[in-house]
Coordinates of C-alpha atoms and ligand atoms in Angstrom, one line a residue:
X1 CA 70.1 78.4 75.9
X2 CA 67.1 80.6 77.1
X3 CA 63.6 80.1 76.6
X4 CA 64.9 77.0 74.6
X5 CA 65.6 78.4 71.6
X6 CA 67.5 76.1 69.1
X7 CA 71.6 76.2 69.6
X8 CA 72.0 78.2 66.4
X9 CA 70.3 81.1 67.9
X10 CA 72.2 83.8 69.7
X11 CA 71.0 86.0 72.2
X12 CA 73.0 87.5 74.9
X13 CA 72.9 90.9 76.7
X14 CA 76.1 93.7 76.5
X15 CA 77.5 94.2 79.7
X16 CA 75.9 97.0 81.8
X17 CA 78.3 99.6 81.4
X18 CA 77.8 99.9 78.1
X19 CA 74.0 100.0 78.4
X20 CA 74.4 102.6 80.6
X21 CA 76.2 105.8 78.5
X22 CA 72.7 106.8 76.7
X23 CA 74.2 105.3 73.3
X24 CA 72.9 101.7 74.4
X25 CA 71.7 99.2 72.0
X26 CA 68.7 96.9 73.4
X27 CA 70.2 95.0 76.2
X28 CA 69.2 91.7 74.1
X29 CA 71.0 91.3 71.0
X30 CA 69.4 88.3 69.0
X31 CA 70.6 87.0 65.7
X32 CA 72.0 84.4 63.8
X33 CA 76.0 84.1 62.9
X34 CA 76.6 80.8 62.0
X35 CA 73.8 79.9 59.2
X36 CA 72.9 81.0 55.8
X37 CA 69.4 79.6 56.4
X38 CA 67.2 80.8 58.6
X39 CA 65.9 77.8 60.6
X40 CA 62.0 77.8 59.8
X41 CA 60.9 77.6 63.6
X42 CA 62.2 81.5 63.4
X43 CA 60.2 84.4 61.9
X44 CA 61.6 84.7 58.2
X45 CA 63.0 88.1 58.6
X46 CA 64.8 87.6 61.9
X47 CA 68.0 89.4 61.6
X48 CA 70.9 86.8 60.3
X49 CA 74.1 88.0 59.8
X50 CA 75.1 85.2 57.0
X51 CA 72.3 86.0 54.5
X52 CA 70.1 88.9 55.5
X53 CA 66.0 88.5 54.8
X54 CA 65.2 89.9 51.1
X55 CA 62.0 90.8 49.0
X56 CA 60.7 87.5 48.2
X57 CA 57.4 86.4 46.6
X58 CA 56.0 84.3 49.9
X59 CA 56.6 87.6 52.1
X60 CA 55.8 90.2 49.6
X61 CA 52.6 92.3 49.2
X62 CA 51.6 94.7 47.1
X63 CA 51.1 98.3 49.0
X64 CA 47.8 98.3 50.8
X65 CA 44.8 100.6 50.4
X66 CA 46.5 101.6 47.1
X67 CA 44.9 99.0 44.5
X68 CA 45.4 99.8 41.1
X69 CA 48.8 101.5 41.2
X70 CA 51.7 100.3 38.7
X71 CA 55.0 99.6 39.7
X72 CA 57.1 102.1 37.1
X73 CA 60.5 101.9 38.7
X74 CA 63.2 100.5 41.4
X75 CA 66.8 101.0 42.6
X76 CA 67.9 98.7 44.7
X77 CA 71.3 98.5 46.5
X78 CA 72.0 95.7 48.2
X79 CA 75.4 94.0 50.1
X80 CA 77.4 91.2 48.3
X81 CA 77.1 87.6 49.8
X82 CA 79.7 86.2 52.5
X83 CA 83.1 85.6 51.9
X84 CA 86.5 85.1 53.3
X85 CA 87.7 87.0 56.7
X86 CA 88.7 90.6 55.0
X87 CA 91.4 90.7 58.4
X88 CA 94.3 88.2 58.6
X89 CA 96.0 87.8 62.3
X90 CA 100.0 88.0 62.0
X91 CA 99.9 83.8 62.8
X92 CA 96.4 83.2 60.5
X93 CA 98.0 79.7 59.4
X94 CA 97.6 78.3 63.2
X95 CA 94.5 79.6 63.5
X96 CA 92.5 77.6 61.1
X97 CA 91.8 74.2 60.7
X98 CA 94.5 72.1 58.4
X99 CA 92.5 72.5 55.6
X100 CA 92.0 75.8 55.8
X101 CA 90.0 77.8 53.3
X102 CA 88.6 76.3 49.9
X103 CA 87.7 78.1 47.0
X104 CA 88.2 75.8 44.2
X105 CA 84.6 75.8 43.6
X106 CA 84.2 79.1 42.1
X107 CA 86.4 79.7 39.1
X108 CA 87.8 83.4 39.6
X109 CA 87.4 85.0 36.1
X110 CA 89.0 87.7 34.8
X111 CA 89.3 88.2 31.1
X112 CA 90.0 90.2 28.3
X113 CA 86.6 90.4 26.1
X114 CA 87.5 88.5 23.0
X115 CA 90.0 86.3 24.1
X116 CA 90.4 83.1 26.0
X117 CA 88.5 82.8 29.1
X118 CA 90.9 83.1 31.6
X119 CA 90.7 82.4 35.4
X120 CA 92.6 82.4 38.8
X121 CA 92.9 80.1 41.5
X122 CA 95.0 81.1 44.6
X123 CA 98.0 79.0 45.4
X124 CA 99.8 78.7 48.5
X125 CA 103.2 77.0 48.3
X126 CA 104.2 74.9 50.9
X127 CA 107.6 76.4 51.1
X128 CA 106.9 79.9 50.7
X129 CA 108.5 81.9 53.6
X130 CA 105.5 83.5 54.8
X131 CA 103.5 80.5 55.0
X132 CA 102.3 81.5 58.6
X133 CA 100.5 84.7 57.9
X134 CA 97.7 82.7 55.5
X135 CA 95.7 80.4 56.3
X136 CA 96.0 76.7 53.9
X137 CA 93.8 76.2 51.0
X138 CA 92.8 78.0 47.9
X139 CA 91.1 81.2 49.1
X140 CA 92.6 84.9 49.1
X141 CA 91.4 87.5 52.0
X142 CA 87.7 89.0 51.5
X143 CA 86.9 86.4 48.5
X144 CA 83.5 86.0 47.6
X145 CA 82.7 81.9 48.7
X146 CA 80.9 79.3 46.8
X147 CA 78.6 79.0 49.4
X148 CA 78.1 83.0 49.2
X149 CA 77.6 82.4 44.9
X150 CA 75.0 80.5 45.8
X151 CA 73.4 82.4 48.1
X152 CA 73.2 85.8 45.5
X153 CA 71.8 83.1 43.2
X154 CA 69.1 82.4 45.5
X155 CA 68.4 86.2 45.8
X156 CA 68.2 86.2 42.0
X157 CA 65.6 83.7 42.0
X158 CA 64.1 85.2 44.8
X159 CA 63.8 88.8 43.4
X160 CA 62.9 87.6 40.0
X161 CA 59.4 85.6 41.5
X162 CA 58.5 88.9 43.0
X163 CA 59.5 91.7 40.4
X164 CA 58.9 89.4 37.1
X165 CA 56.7 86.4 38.1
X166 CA 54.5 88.4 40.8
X167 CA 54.1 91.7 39.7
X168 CA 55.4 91.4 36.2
X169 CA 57.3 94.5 36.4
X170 CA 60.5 92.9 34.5
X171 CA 59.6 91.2 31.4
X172 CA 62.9 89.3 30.4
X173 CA 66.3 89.4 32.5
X174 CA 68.2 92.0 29.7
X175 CA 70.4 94.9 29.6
X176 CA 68.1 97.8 28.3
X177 CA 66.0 97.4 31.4
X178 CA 68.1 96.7 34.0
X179 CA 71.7 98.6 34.7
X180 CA 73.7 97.4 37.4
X181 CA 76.6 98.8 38.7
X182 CA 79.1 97.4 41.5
X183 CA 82.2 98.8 43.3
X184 CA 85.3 97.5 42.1
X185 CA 85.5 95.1 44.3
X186 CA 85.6 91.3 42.2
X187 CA 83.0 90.5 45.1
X188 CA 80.5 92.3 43.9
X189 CA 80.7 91.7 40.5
X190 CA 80.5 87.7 41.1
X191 CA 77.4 88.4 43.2
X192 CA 75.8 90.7 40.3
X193 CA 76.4 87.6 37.9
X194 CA 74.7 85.5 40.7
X195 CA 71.7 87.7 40.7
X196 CA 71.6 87.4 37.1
X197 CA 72.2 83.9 37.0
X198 CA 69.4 83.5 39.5
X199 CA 66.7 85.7 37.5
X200 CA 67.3 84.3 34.6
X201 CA 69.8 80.9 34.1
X202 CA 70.5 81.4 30.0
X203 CA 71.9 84.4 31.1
X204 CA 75.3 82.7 31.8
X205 CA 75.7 82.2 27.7
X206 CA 76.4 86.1 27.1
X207 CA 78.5 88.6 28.6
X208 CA 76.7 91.9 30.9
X209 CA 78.1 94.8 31.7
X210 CA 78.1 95.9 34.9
X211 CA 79.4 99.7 35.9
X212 CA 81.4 100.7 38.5
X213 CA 82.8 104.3 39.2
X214 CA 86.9 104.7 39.0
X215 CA 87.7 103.4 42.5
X216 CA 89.2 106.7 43.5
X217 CA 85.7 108.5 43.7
X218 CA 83.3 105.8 43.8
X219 CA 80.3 106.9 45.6
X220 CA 79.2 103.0 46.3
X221 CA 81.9 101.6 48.7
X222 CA 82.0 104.7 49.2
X223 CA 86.0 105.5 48.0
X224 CA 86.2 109.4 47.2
X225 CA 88.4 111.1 49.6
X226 CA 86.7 113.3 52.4
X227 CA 89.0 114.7 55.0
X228 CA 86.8 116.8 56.5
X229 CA 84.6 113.6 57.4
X230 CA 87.3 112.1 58.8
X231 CA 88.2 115.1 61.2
X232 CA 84.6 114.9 62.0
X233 CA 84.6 111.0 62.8
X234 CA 87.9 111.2 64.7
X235 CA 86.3 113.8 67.2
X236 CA 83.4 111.8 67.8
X237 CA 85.6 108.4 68.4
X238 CA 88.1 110.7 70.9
X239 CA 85.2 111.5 73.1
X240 CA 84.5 109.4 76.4
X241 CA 81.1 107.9 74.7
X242 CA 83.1 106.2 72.2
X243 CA 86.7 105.4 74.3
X244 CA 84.6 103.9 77.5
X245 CA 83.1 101.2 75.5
X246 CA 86.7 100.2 74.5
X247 CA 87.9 100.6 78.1
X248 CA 84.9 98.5 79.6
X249 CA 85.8 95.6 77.4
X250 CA 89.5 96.0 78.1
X251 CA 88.9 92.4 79.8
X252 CA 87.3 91.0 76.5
X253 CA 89.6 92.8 74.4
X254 CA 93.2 91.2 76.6
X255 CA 91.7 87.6 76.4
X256 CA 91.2 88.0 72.3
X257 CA 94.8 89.5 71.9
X258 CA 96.1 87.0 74.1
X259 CA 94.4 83.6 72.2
X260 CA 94.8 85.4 68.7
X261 CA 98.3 87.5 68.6
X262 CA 97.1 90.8 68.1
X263 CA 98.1 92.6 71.1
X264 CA 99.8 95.9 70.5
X265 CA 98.2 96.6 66.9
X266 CA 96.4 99.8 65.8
X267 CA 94.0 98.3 63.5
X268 CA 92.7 95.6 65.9
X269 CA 92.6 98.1 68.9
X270 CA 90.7 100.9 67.2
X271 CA 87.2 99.3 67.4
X272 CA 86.1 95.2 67.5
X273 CA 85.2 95.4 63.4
X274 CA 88.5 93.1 63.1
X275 CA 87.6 90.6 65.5
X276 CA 83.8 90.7 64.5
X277 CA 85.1 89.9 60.5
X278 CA 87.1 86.8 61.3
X279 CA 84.8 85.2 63.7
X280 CA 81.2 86.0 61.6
X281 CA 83.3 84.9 58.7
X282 CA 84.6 81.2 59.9
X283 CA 81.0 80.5 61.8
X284 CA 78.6 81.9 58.8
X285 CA 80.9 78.6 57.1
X286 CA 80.5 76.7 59.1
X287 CA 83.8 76.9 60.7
X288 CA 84.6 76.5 64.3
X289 CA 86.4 80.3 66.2
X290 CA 89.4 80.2 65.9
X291 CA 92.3 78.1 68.3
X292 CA 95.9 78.6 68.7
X293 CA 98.3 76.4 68.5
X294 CA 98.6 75.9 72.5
X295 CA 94.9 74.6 71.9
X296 CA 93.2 77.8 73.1
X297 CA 89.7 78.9 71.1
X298 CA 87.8 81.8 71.4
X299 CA 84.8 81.0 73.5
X300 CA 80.9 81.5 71.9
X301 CA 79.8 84.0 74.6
X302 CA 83.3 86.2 73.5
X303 CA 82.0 86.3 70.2
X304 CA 78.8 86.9 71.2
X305 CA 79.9 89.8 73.4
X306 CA 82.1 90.8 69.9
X307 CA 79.2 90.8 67.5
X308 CA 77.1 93.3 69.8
X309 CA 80.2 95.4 70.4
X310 CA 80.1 95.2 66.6
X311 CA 76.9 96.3 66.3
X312 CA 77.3 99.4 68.7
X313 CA 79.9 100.6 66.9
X314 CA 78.2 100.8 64.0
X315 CA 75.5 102.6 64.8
X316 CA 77.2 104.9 67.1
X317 CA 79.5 106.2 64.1
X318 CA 77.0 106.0 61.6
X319 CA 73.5 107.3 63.2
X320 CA 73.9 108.0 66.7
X321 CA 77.2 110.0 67.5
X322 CA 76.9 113.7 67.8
X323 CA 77.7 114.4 64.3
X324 CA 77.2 111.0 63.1
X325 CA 74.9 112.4 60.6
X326 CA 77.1 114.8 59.2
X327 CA 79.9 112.2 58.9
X328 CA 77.4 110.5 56.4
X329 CA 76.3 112.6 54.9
X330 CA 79.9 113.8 54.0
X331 CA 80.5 110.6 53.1
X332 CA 77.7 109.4 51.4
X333 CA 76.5 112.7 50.1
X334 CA 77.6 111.8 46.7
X335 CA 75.7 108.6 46.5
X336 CA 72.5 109.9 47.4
X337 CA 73.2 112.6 44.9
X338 CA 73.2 109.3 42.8
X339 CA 70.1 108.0 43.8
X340 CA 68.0 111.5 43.8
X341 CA 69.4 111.8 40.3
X342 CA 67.9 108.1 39.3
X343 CA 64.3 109.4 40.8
X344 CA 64.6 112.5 38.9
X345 CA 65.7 110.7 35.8
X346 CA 62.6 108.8 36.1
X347 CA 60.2 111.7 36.7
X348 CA 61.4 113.5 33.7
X349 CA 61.4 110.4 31.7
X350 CA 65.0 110.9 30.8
X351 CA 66.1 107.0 32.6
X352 CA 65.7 104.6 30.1
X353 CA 66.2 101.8 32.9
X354 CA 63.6 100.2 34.5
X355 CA 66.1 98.7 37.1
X356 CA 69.1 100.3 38.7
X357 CA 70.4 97.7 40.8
X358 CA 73.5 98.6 43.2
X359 CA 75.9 95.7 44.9
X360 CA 77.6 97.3 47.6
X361 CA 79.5 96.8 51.0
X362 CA 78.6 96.9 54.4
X363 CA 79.7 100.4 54.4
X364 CA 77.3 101.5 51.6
X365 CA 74.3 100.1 53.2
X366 CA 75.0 101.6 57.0
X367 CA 75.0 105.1 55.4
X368 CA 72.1 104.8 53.4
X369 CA 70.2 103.3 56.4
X370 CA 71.0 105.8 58.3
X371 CA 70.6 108.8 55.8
X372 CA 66.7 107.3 54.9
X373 CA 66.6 107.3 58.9
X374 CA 65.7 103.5 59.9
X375 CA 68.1 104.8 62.8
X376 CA 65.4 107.1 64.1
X377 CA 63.1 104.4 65.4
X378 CA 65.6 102.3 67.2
X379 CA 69.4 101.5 66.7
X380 CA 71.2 100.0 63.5
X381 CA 73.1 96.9 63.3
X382 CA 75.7 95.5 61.1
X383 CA 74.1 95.6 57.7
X384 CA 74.4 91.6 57.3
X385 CA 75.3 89.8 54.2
X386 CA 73.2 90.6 51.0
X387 CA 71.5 93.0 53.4
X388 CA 69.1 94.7 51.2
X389 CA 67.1 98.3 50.4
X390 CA 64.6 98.5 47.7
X391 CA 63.5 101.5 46.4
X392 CA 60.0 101.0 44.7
X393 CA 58.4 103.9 42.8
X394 CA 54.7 103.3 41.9
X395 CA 51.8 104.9 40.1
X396 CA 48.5 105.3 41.4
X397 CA 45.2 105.4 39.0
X398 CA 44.8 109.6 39.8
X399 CA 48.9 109.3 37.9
X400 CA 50.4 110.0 41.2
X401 CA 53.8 108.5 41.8
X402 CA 54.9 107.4 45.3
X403 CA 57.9 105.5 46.7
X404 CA 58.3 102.6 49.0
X405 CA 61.4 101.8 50.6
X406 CA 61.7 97.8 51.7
X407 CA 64.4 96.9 54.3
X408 CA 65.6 93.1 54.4
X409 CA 62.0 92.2 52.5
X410 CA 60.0 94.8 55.0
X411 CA 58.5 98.0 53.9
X412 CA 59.7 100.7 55.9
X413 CA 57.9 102.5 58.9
X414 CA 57.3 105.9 57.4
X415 CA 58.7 105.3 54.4
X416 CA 55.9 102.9 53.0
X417 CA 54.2 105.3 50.7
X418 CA 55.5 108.8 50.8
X419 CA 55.4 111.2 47.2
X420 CA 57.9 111.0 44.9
X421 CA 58.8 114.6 45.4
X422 CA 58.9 114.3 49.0
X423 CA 61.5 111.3 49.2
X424 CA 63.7 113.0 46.4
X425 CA 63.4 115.8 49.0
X426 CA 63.9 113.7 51.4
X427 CA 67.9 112.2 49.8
X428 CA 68.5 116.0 48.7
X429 CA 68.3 116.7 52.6
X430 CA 71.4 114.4 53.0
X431 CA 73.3 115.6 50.3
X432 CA 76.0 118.6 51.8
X433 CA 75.8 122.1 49.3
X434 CA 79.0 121.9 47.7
X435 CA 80.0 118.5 48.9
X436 CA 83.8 118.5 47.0
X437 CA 84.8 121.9 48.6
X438 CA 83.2 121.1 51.9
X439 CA 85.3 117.8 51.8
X440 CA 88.1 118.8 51.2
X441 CA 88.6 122.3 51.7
X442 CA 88.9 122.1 55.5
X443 CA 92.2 120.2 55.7
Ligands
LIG1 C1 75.8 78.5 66.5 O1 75.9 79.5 67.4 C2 75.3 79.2 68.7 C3 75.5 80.4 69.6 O2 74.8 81.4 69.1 C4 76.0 78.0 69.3 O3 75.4 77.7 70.5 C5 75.9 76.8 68.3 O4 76.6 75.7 68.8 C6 76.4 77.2 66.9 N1 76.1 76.1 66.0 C7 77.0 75.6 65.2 C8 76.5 74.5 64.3 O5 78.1 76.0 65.2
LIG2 C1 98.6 73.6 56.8 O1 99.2 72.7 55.9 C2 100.5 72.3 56.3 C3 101.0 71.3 55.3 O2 101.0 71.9 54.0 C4 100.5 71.7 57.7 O3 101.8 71.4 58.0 C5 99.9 72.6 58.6 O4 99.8 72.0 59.9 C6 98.5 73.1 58.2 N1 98.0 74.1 59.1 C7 97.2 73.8 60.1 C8 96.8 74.9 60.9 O5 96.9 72.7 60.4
LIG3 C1 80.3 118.0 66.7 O1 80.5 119.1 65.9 C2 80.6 120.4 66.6 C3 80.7 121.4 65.5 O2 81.9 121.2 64.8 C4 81.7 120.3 67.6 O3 81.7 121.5 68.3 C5 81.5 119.2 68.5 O4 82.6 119.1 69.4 C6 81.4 117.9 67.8 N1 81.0 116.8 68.7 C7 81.8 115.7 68.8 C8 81.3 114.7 69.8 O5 82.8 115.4 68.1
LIG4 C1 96.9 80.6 72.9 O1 96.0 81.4 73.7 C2 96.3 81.4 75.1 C3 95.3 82.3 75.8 O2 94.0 82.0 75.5 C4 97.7 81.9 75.4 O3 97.9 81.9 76.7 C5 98.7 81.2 74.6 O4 99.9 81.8 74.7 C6 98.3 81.2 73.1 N1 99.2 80.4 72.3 C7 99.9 80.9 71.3 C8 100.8 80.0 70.6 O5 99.7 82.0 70.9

């Protein structure tokens, strides 16, 4: 490794011709993929793709220059905990370990209110025909792991010592101050009961509700149909900028098909976010990269080279593609609606929460970074798991209110103490006029 950094430590550099088509992401990529935990010889907010950094009360401090302001309100949206590989190759069985996936460890509930407490537990039946396309074990596709329960947990604690203990801002963990609303994604509502669970551990004696929008036009994931955001995004990944990256790597891309099966399909050849799943998934657990049955395993520095393909993408489609802002704000529009409407809410005294906390996808919080500009300073990466954006509105002693946006437990260049009414001007910006007919009437 360079400059002897420990093994767990990534950092390797994208091949040049990448670099070079004005879209580059820093030529050194550093980060951790195969660790919850942050070794402590590291700074405590470097970027880690199995638990991102979060507000927490060793890190936090009150805004500076500003003493005597009240904290009065906070969103906060935040990415659910690691899980499963969401992808499955067409041979996943081979490419696993014998034991495959376990999940026993976190009881999968689903119930009726009222009636018995009901939960599931994946089987896989030895002589069920299909037994190749899933790995063994007890673990369905994109499920939310033990080992990721218990890292919302921590967040639970960790938010609690700043926004109760700390600042006092929360009195008790309860359901008149804090509404939290999910997508409808099981994920996310497992990691909301961890973030309870971790405030507050009596909480697990009473049932919460949690909110989430019909799937169909949920502005969290987000799920409501936009089809003149997808012209928009196709354009922008038809043009060389986008295609070249996926030609320059056709050497990376032929060794992954040929080790893993997935030569000739749409879904894996479109961009890496297939390959980057299944391999951040297995090493954030732990898990070697995957080997074929011939004894073949996808080599670290592949990965590596995968995980900052992975991180170009993103922030080429979602901050720096011509019309990458228009694409999220399409997209997204509806969701900062949301939010603007929370911080108006507030001002006129109409929100009776003093929380609205959001658990989202990887999807929710690339848009919002990018829509609250963190792009404009430098490129995005992969929002990591339980990545985090907290929205803090305070009031100074003159009865001024300002916000402060935290990313991953830092406040925000530029957006560490801007007016209220300038940073609900500044979400209105990203919402389109008309948003449903400019969706869909183009089409
Ligand atoms: C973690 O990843 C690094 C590469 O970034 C690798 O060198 C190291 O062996 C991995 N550690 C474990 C425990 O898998
Ligand atoms: C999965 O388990 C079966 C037995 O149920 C075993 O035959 C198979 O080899 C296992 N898969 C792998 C990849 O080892
Ligand atoms: C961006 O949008 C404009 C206006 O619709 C269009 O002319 C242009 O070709 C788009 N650019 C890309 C790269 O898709
Ligand atoms: C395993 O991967 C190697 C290339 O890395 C390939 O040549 C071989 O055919 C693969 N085996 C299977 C069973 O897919």
């Amino acid at each position: 490794m360079p400059f002897g950094l420990p093994s767990n430590f990534a950092i390797f550099s994208l091949p040049a011709a990448i670099v070079s088509n004005g879209f580059s992401i820093n030529k050194t990529v550093t980060g951790i993929y195969n660790s919850s935990t942050t070794p402590a010889s590291f700074p405590w907010n470097t970027y880690n793709y199995c638990n991102a950094a979060h507000v927490n009360a060793e890190h936090y401090f009150e805004p500076t220059g500003n003493e005597g302001a009240e904290l009065l309100y906070l969103n906060v949206v935040i990415r659910h905990h690691k899980r499963t590989p969401d992808n499955l190759y067409p041979d996943e069985n081979e490419l696993n370990t014998a034991s495959g996936w376990n999940c026993e460890s976190l009881h999968q509930q689903s119930y009726g209110g009222g009636t018995a407490p009901v939960f599931h537990e994946t089987l896989i039946p030895s002589w069920h025909p299909y037994l190749s396309t899933i790995w063994n074990g007890t673990c369905d596709a994109g499920q939310l792991t033990r080992e990721g329960l218990d890292d919302a947990i921590l967040h639970g604690k960790d938010f609690w010592s700043v926004y109760h203990d700390r600042l006092n801002f929360l009195n008790t963990v309860n359901s008149e101050d804090i509404h939290i609303r999910t997508t409808t994604e099981v994920r996310t509502h497992q990691v909301a009961s961890a973030l309870l669970f971790g405030m507050d551990s009596a909480t697990s004696s009473s049932p919460w509700p949690v909110y989430t929008q019909p799937e169909s036009i949920d502005s969290l994931v987000p799920g409501y149909p936009c089809p003149t955001a997808d012209a928009v995004r196709d354009a922008y990944q038809s043009v060389p900028v986008w295609t070249d990256h996926l030609t320059q790597n056709m050497d990376l891309k032929a060794k992954l098909d040929a080790t893993l099966g997935t030569a000739g399909l749409d879904s894996w050849a479109a961009w890496y976010d297939h390959f980057f799943d299944t391999f951040t998934a297995r090493s954030c657990h732990g898990h070697s990269l995957p080997c074929n049955s011939s004894g073949a395993c996808i080599e670290q520095e592949d990965a590596q080279r995968v995980y900052a393909l992975g991180d170009w993408e993103y922030n080429y489609i979602w901050n720096a593609a011509e019309n990458a802002t228009w694409y999220t704000q399409l997209t997204f529009g509806v969701m900062f609606y949301e939010l603007a409407h929370n911080l108006k809410s507030f001002q006129s005294r109409s929100d009776p929460y003093k929380l609205r906390f959001y658990v989202g996808h990887d999807g929710s919080m690339i848009r919002l970074a990018s829509g609250l500009g963190f792009g404009k300073d430098g490129p995005l990466r992969w929002p990591a798991m339980g990545s985090e954006i907290v929205i803090e509105v305070w009031r100074t002693e003159t009865m001024r209110d300002f916000v402060r946006v935290i990313h991953e437990g830092t406040p925000v260049p530029r957006l560490e103490w801007v007016s209220l009414n300038d940073f609900i001007e500044i979400l209105e910006r990203q919402i389109p006029n008309n948003i449903y007919q400019t969706c869909m009437g183009a089409q």
